[in-house]
Amino acid sequence: MGTSDDQQYVIITIDAFTKYVLFYYANKKNPPSTLAALKRTIHLFGTPVQIIADGGREFLGEFKTYCDRIGIDIHAIALGVSRANGQVERVVATLKNTLTMIKNYETEEWHTTIEELQLAINCTPHRMTGVAPLTLLTQRKHYVPPELLSLVNIDEQTIDIEALTNHVQHKMSQNAEQDRQRFNSKKAKIRHFQRGDYVLIKNNPCNQTSLDLKFSEPYEITRILDNDRYLVKKVVGSGRSRKVAHHQLRQAPQPGDQITVSAEEDDPPA
């Protein structure tokens, strides 16, 4: 995925027996990226006896050195001949079709989609084994989100993109709501202004000197907007109305308010 200036890759590892799939995101196609993916797989499941990979340069250099050091046999297949590695052919085709469709959606959260796709594939019974890779790997039954059970069709190399998108959007909405609640729980409660109130607007300190006034001339609240914003207009003079956030406003003296000003006298009255 990505443009020619911003390439992004997915490194795929599949266990030959259970058909369990792991997707790893990488922004470079080189030995360090493939080695990082291999190490993460080894940290989860242990060292494999053999790796079947294409003959790309990303599987040479430090990747091959590491495999030789810990006793992993690398069986290289010809570049561009995916049929030579039948274990991954259907998964690669499914992933390519999915990423092509995801690329046209207006979302930057495709990493989350990749994780959902990985779970969906691992929860789908495999044609060769008759059971889901996750079940075969762990020997346990797992609770799987119902919307993921019928998401992937490996044999047809397709995925229900609408179901996947709905699932991801629902998950993102849940996370956004949790973030909103957490933010609101820590936010200080504010006293909202009412229509007709007089307020002062805090001046931008970037456009001021230390001797300039910190607040503007009085404005009047003419409309209450959403998200703690207000429409205000000048009390004296003309000018366009302005939209201002609550945190930029301060209460101004209202008509009829009595203001007492006191000062100490240097000399007492005679």
CSV table of C-alpha atoms in Angstrom, one decimal:
chain,number,residue,atom,x,y,z
A,1,MET,CA,0.0,0.0,0.0
A,2,GLY,CA,1.0,3.7,-0.2
A,3,THR,CA,2.4,5.9,-2.9
A,4,SER,CA,5.8,5.3,-4.6
A,5,ASP,CA,7.3,7.7,-2.1
A,6,ASP,CA,5.6,6.1,0.9
A,7,GLN,CA,5.7,2.3,0.5
A,8,GLN,CA,4.0,0.1,3.1
A,9,TYR,CA,4.2,-3.6,3.4
A,10,VAL,CA,2.6,-6.6,5.2
A,11,ILE,CA,4.9,-9.5,6.1
A,12,ILE,CA,2.9,-12.7,6.3
A,13,THR,CA,3.9,-15.8,8.3
A,14,ILE,CA,1.8,-19.0,8.2
A,15,ASP,CA,2.3,-22.2,10.3
A,16,ALA,CA,2.4,-25.2,7.9
A,17,PHE,CA,0.4,-27.5,10.2
A,18,THR,CA,-2.2,-25.3,11.9
A,19,LYS,CA,-2.5,-22.7,9.0
A,20,TYR,CA,-2.3,-20.0,11.7
A,21,VAL,CA,-1.6,-16.6,10.1
A,22,LEU,CA,0.3,-13.6,11.4
A,23,PHE,CA,0.5,-10.2,9.7
A,24,TYR,CA,3.3,-7.8,10.4
A,25,TYR,CA,3.3,-4.2,9.2
A,26,ALA,CA,6.6,-2.8,7.7
A,27,ASN,CA,7.5,0.4,6.0
A,28,LYS,CA,10.6,-1.0,4.4
A,29,LYS,CA,11.2,-4.2,2.3
A,30,ASN,CA,14.6,-5.2,3.7
A,31,PRO,CA,16.3,-7.8,5.9
A,32,PRO,CA,15.8,-5.9,9.2
A,33,SER,CA,12.1,-5.8,8.6
A,34,THR,CA,11.7,-9.5,7.8
A,35,LEU,CA,14.1,-10.4,10.6
A,36,ALA,CA,12.0,-8.3,13.1
A,37,ALA,CA,8.8,-10.2,11.9
A,38,LEU,CA,10.6,-13.6,12.3
A,39,LYS,CA,11.8,-12.8,15.8
A,40,ARG,CA,8.3,-11.8,16.9
A,41,THR,CA,7.0,-15.1,15.5
A,42,ILE,CA,9.8,-17.0,17.3
A,43,HIS,CA,9.1,-15.2,20.6
A,44,LEU,CA,5.5,-16.4,20.3
A,45,PHE,CA,5.8,-20.0,19.1
A,46,GLY,CA,9.5,-21.0,19.3
A,47,THR,CA,12.0,-21.6,16.6
A,48,PRO,CA,10.8,-23.3,13.3
A,49,VAL,CA,12.8,-26.1,11.6
A,50,GLN,CA,12.3,-24.7,8.1
A,51,ILE,CA,11.1,-21.4,6.5
A,52,ILE,CA,9.7,-21.4,3.0
A,53,ALA,CA,10.2,-17.9,1.5
A,54,ASP,CA,10.6,-16.3,-1.9
A,55,GLY,CA,14.0,-15.5,-3.2
A,56,GLY,CA,13.9,-11.8,-2.5
A,57,ARG,CA,16.8,-9.8,-1.0
A,58,GLU,CA,14.9,-9.2,2.1
A,59,PHE,CA,15.5,-12.8,3.1
A,60,LEU,CA,19.3,-12.5,2.7
A,61,GLY,CA,21.9,-10.6,4.7
A,62,GLU,CA,21.3,-10.4,8.5
A,63,PHE,CA,18.0,-12.4,8.0
A,64,LYS,CA,19.9,-15.4,6.6
A,65,THR,CA,22.8,-15.0,9.1
A,66,TYR,CA,20.3,-15.2,12.0
A,67,CYS,CA,18.6,-18.3,10.6
A,68,ASP,CA,22.0,-20.0,10.0
A,69,ARG,CA,23.0,-19.2,13.6
A,70,ILE,CA,20.0,-20.7,15.2
A,71,GLY,CA,19.6,-23.6,12.8
A,72,ILE,CA,16.7,-22.6,10.6
A,73,ASP,CA,16.7,-24.0,7.1
A,74,ILE,CA,15.6,-21.5,4.5
A,75,HIS,CA,13.9,-23.0,1.4
A,76,ALA,CA,13.8,-20.3,-1.2
A,77,ILE,CA,11.2,-20.3,-4.1
A,78,ALA,CA,11.4,-18.3,-7.3
A,79,LEU,CA,10.3,-14.7,-7.2
A,80,GLY,CA,6.8,-14.1,-8.4
A,81,VAL,CA,5.8,-17.7,-8.4
A,82,SER,CA,3.4,-17.8,-5.5
A,83,ARG,CA,2.0,-21.2,-6.6
A,84,ALA,CA,5.3,-22.7,-5.5
A,85,ASN,CA,4.3,-22.0,-1.9
A,86,GLY,CA,0.7,-23.3,-1.7
A,87,GLN,CA,0.4,-22.7,2.0
A,88,VAL,CA,0.3,-18.9,1.5
A,89,GLU,CA,-1.2,-18.5,-2.0
A,90,ARG,CA,-4.9,-18.2,-0.9
A,91,VAL,CA,-4.1,-16.0,2.0
A,92,VAL,CA,-1.9,-13.6,-0.1
A,93,ALA,CA,-4.7,-13.3,-2.7
A,94,THR,CA,-7.3,-12.6,0.0
A,95,LEU,CA,-5.0,-10.0,1.6
A,96,LYS,CA,-4.3,-8.3,-1.7
A,97,ASN,CA,-8.0,-8.1,-2.6
A,98,THR,CA,-8.8,-6.7,0.9
A,99,LEU,CA,-6.0,-4.1,0.9
A,100,THR,CA,-7.1,-3.0,-2.6
A,101,MET,CA,-10.6,-2.3,-1.3
A,102,ILE,CA,-9.5,-0.8,2.0
A,103,LYS,CA,-7.2,1.6,0.1
A,104,ASN,CA,-10.2,3.3,-1.4
A,105,TYR,CA,-11.9,3.9,2.0
A,106,GLU,CA,-11.5,7.2,3.8
A,107,THR,CA,-9.7,5.9,6.8
A,108,GLU,CA,-6.1,5.9,8.2
A,109,GLU,CA,-6.8,3.0,10.6
A,110,TRP,CA,-5.8,0.3,8.2
A,111,HIS,CA,-3.5,-1.2,10.8
A,112,THR,CA,-6.6,-2.0,12.9
A,113,THR,CA,-8.2,-3.5,9.9
A,114,ILE,CA,-5.2,-5.8,9.3
A,115,GLU,CA,-5.5,-7.0,12.9
A,116,GLU,CA,-9.2,-7.7,12.4
A,117,LEU,CA,-8.5,-9.6,9.1
A,118,GLN,CA,-5.9,-11.7,10.8
A,119,LEU,CA,-8.4,-12.7,13.6
A,120,ALA,CA,-11.1,-13.4,11.0
A,121,ILE,CA,-8.8,-15.7,9.0
A,122,ASN,CA,-7.6,-17.6,12.1
A,123,CYS,CA,-11.2,-18.1,13.3
A,124,THR,CA,-12.4,-19.4,9.9
A,125,PRO,CA,-12.3,-23.2,9.4
A,126,HIS,CA,-9.6,-24.1,6.9
A,127,ARG,CA,-10.4,-26.3,3.9
A,128,MET,CA,-7.4,-28.6,4.4
A,129,THR,CA,-7.9,-29.2,8.2
A,130,GLY,CA,-11.6,-28.6,8.6
A,131,VAL,CA,-11.1,-26.6,11.7
A,132,ALA,CA,-10.1,-23.0,12.5
A,133,PRO,CA,-6.3,-22.4,12.8
A,134,LEU,CA,-6.9,-20.8,16.3
A,135,THR,CA,-8.7,-23.9,17.5
A,136,LEU,CA,-6.0,-26.2,16.1
A,137,LEU,CA,-3.2,-24.1,17.6
A,138,THR,CA,-4.5,-23.8,21.1
A,139,GLN,CA,-6.7,-27.0,21.3
A,140,ARG,CA,-9.4,-24.9,22.9
A,141,LYS,CA,-12.7,-23.3,21.9
A,142,HIS,CA,-12.6,-19.6,21.9
A,143,TYR,CA,-15.3,-16.9,21.9
A,144,VAL,CA,-15.2,-15.2,18.6
A,145,PRO,CA,-17.1,-12.0,17.6
A,146,PRO,CA,-20.0,-13.3,15.6
A,147,GLU,CA,-19.5,-10.8,12.8
A,148,LEU,CA,-16.0,-12.3,12.1
A,149,LEU,CA,-17.2,-15.9,11.7
A,150,SER,CA,-18.6,-15.4,8.2
A,151,LEU,CA,-16.2,-12.6,7.2
A,152,VAL,CA,-13.6,-14.5,5.2
A,153,ASN,CA,-13.9,-16.9,2.3
A,154,ILE,CA,-10.4,-18.3,1.8
A,155,ASP,CA,-11.4,-20.6,-1.1
A,156,GLU,CA,-13.0,-17.7,-3.0
A,157,GLN,CA,-10.1,-15.4,-2.0
A,158,THR,CA,-12.6,-12.8,-0.9
A,159,ILE,CA,-13.7,-11.0,2.2
A,160,ASP,CA,-16.9,-9.3,3.2
A,161,ILE,CA,-15.5,-5.7,3.1
A,162,GLU,CA,-18.8,-4.2,4.3
A,163,ALA,CA,-18.8,-6.5,7.4
A,164,LEU,CA,-15.2,-5.8,8.0
A,165,THR,CA,-15.6,-2.0,7.7
A,166,ASN,CA,-18.7,-2.1,10.0
A,167,HIS,CA,-16.8,-4.1,12.6
A,168,VAL,CA,-13.8,-1.7,12.5
A,169,GLN,CA,-16.0,1.4,12.6
A,170,HIS,CA,-17.9,0.0,15.6
A,171,LYS,CA,-14.6,-0.7,17.4
A,172,MET,CA,-13.3,2.8,16.6
A,173,SER,CA,-16.5,4.4,17.8
A,174,GLN,CA,-16.3,2.5,21.0
A,175,ASN,CA,-12.7,3.6,21.5
A,176,ALA,CA,-13.7,7.2,20.7
A,177,GLU,CA,-16.5,7.1,23.2
A,178,GLN,CA,-14.2,5.8,25.9
A,179,ASP,CA,-11.7,8.5,25.1
A,180,ARG,CA,-14.5,11.1,25.3
A,181,GLN,CA,-15.8,9.9,28.6
A,182,ARG,CA,-12.3,9.8,30.0
A,183,PHE,CA,-11.6,13.3,28.9
A,184,ASN,CA,-14.9,14.6,30.2
A,185,SER,CA,-14.4,12.9,33.6
A,186,LYS,CA,-11.2,14.9,34.1
A,187,LYS,CA,-12.4,18.2,32.6
A,188,ALA,CA,-13.3,20.9,35.0
A,189,LYS,CA,-17.0,21.8,35.0
A,190,ILE,CA,-17.6,25.2,33.4
A,191,ARG,CA,-20.3,27.8,34.0
A,192,HIS,CA,-21.9,28.4,30.7
A,193,PHE,CA,-22.8,31.9,29.5
A,194,GLN,CA,-26.3,32.8,28.5
A,195,ARG,CA,-27.6,34.8,25.6
A,196,GLY,CA,-27.3,38.5,26.3
A,197,ASP,CA,-24.4,38.2,28.7
A,198,TYR,CA,-21.5,40.6,28.3
A,199,VAL,CA,-18.0,39.0,28.0
A,200,LEU,CA,-14.4,39.8,27.3
A,201,ILE,CA,-12.3,37.9,24.8
A,202,LYS,CA,-8.8,36.9,25.7
A,203,ASN,CA,-6.3,38.5,23.4
A,204,ASN,CA,-3.7,36.4,21.6
A,205,PRO,CA,-0.4,36.8,23.6
A,206,CYS,CA,1.6,36.3,20.4
A,207,ASN,CA,0.3,39.6,19.0
A,208,GLN,CA,0.9,41.6,22.2
A,209,THR,CA,3.6,43.2,24.3
A,210,SER,CA,3.7,42.8,28.1
A,211,LEU,CA,1.9,46.2,28.5
A,212,ASP,CA,-1.0,45.5,26.3
A,213,LEU,CA,-4.5,44.6,27.7
A,214,LYS,CA,-5.0,40.9,28.2
A,215,PHE,CA,-8.7,41.1,27.2
A,216,SER,CA,-10.7,42.9,24.5
A,217,GLU,CA,-13.5,45.4,24.7
A,218,PRO,CA,-16.9,44.0,25.7
A,219,TYR,CA,-18.8,41.7,23.5
A,220,GLU,CA,-22.4,40.4,23.8
A,221,ILE,CA,-23.4,36.7,23.5
A,222,THR,CA,-25.9,36.5,20.6
A,223,ARG,CA,-26.2,32.8,20.2
A,224,ILE,CA,-25.1,29.6,22.0
A,225,LEU,CA,-23.4,27.1,19.8
A,226,ASP,CA,-22.4,23.5,20.3
A,227,ASN,CA,-19.1,22.2,21.8
A,228,ASP,CA,-19.0,25.1,24.3
A,229,ARG,CA,-18.8,27.9,21.7
A,230,TYR,CA,-20.6,31.2,21.3
A,231,LEU,CA,-21.5,33.7,18.6
A,232,VAL,CA,-20.6,37.2,19.9
A,233,LYS,CA,-20.8,40.8,18.6
A,234,LYS,CA,-19.3,44.0,19.8
A,235,VAL,CA,-21.3,46.0,22.3
A,236,VAL,CA,-20.0,49.3,21.0
A,237,GLY,CA,-19.3,49.9,17.3
A,238,SER,CA,-19.9,47.7,14.3
A,239,GLY,CA,-18.2,44.6,13.0
A,240,ARG,CA,-18.9,41.0,12.0
A,241,SER,CA,-20.0,38.5,14.6
A,242,ARG,CA,-17.3,36.1,15.9
A,243,LYS,CA,-17.4,32.4,17.0
A,244,VAL,CA,-15.4,32.1,20.2
A,245,ALA,CA,-14.7,29.1,22.4
A,246,HIS,CA,-15.7,29.2,26.1
A,247,HIS,CA,-12.1,29.0,27.4
A,248,GLN,CA,-11.3,32.3,25.5
A,249,LEU,CA,-14.1,34.3,27.3
A,250,ARG,CA,-14.3,36.0,30.7
A,251,GLN,CA,-17.4,37.5,32.4
A,252,ALA,CA,-17.7,41.2,31.8
A,253,PRO,CA,-19.6,43.6,34.1
A,254,GLN,CA,-23.3,43.4,33.3
A,255,PRO,CA,-25.5,46.5,32.8
A,256,GLY,CA,-26.7,47.7,36.2
A,257,ASP,CA,-23.8,46.1,38.1
A,258,GLN,CA,-22.3,48.4,40.8
A,259,ILE,CA,-18.5,48.5,40.8
A,260,THR,CA,-16.7,49.7,43.9
A,261,VAL,CA,-13.2,51.0,43.5
A,262,SER,CA,-11.2,51.8,46.6
A,263,ALA,CA,-7.7,53.1,47.2
A,264,GLU,CA,-5.5,53.8,50.2
A,265,GLU,CA,-5.0,57.5,51.0
A,266,ASP,CA,-1.5,58.7,51.8
A,267,ASP,CA,-2.8,61.4,54.2
A,268,PRO,CA,-5.8,61.0,56.5
A,269,PRO,CA,-8.4,63.7,56.1
A,270,ALA,CA,-8.0,66.7,58.4
